[in-house]
mmCIF file of C-alpha atoms in Angstrom:
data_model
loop_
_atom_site.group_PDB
_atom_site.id
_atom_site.type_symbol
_atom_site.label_atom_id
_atom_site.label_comp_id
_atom_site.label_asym_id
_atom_site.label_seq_id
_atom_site.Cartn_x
_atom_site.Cartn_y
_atom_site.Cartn_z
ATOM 1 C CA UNK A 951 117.134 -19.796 206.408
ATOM 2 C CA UNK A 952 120.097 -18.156 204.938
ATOM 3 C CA UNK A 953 120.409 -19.117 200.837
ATOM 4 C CA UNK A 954 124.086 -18.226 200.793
ATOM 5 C CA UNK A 955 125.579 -20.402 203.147
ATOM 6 C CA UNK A 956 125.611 -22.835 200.251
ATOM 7 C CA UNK A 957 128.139 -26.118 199.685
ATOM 8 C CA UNK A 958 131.042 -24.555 201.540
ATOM 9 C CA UNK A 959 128.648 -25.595 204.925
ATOM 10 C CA UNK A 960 128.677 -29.116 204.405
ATOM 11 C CA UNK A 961 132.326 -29.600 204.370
ATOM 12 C CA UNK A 962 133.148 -26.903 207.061
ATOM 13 C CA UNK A 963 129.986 -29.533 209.602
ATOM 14 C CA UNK A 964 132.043 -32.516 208.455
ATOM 15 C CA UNK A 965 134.607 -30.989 210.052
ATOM 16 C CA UNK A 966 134.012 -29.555 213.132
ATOM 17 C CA UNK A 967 134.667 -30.109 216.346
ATOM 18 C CA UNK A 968 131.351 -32.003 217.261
ATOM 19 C CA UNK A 969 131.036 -33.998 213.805
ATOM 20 C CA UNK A 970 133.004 -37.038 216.176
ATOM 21 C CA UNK A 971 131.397 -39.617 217.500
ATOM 22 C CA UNK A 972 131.211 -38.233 221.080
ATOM 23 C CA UNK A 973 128.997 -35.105 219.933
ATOM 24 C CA UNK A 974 126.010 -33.870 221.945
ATOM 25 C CA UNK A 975 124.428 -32.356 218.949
ATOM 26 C CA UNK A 976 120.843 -33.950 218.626
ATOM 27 C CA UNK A 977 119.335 -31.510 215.859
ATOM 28 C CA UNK A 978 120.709 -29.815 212.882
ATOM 29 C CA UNK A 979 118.736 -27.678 210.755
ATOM 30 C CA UNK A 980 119.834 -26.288 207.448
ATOM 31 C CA UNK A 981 116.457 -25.709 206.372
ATOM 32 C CA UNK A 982 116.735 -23.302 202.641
ATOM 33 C CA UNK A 983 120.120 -22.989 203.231
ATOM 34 C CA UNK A 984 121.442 -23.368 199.271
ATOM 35 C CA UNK A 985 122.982 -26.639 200.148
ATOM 36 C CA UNK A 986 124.117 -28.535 196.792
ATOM 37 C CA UNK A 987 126.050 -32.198 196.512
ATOM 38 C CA UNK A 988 129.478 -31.126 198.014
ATOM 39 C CA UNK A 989 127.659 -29.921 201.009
ATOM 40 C CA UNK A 990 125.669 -33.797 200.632
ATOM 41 C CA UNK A 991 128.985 -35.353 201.136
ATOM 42 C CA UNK A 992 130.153 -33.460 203.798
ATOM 43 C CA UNK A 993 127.043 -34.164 205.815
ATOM 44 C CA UNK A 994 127.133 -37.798 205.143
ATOM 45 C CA UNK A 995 130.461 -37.989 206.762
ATOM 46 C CA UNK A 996 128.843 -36.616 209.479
ATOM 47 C CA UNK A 997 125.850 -38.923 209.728
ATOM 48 C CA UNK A 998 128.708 -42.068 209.597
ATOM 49 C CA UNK A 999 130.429 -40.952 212.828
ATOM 50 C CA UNK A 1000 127.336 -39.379 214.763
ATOM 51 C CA UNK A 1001 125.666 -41.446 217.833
ATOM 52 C CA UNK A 1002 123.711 -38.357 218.863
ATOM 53 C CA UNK A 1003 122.018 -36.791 216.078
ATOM 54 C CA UNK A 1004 117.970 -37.389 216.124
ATOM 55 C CA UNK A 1005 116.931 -34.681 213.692
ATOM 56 C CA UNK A 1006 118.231 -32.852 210.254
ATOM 57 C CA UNK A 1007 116.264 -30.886 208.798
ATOM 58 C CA UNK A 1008 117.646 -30.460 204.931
ATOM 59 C CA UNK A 1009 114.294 -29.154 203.395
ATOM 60 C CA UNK A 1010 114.247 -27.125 200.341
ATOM 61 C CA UNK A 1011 117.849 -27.711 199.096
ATOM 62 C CA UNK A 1012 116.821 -28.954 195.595
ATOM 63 C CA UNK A 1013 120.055 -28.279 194.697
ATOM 64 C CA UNK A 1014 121.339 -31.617 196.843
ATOM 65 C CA UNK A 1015 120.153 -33.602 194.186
ATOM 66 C CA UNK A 1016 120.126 -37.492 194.000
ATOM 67 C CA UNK A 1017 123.710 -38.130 194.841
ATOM 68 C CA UNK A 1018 123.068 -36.469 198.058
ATOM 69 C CA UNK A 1019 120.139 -38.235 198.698
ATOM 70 C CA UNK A 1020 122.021 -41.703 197.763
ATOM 71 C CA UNK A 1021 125.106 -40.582 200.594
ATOM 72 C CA UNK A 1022 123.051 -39.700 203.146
ATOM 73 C CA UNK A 1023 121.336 -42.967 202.928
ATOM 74 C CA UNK A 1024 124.718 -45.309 202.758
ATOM 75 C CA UNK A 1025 125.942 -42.976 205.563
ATOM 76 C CA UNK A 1026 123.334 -43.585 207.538
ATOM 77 C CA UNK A 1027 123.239 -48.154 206.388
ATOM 78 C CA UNK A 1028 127.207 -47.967 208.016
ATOM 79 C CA UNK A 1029 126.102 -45.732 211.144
ATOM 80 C CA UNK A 1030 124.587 -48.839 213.364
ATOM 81 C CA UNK A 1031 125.072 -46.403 216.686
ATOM 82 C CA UNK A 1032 122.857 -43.601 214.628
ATOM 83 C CA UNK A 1033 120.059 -42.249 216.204
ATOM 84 C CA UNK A 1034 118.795 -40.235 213.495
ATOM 85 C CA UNK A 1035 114.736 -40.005 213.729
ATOM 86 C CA UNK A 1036 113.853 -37.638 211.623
ATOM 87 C CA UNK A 1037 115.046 -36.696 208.280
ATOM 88 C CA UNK A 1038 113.422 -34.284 206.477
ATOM 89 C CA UNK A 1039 114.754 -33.392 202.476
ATOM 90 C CA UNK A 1040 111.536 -31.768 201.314
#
C-alpha cells in the first residue's frame, strides 16, 4: 500500500515491458495505491493485450471512479485470450 504512487502508475504499467501479450505476469496488486481514472485507462490497455493476468487487486482506489470501472470492463469484453479470475475494486 503506498497512497502516492497515484495516476502516474497506470500509464507507466500500460507501458512496460510485460504489459504485451507474451507477459508472464499472473497477479498485480495495487491495493490503496491512490489510483484515479488516468491510472483506469492505463490499466485497461493492459487488460486488452494480457493472456496471463489471473488476478488485480485494485481495492480501495475510490478515486478510479465509474469511468474506470466502465474501461476495465470493455477492456476486458475485447480481451477473448484474458485470463483474468479475480478482480477485486473494493
Amino acid at each position: 500500500t503506498n497512497p502516492q504512487l497515484g495516476d502516474g502508475l497506470g500509464a507507466a504499467l500500460s507501458e512496460a515491458p510485460w504489459a504485451n501479450a507474451e507477459s508472464k505476469l499472473r497477479e498485480l496488486w495495487l491495493d490503496g495505491t491512490g489510483l484515479g481514472p488516468a491510472a483506469g485507462a492505463g490499466l485497461a490497455e493492459l487488460l486488452r493485450s494480457s493472456r496471463s493476468l489471473e488476478k488485480l487487486n485494485l481495492g480501495r482506489n475510490p478515486q478510479l471512479g465509474d469511468a474506470a470501472g466502465a474501461a476495465l470492463a470493455e477492456a476486458l469484453q475485447a480481451n477473448a485470450e484474458s485470463r483474468l479470475r479475480e478482480l477485486h475494486l473494493n
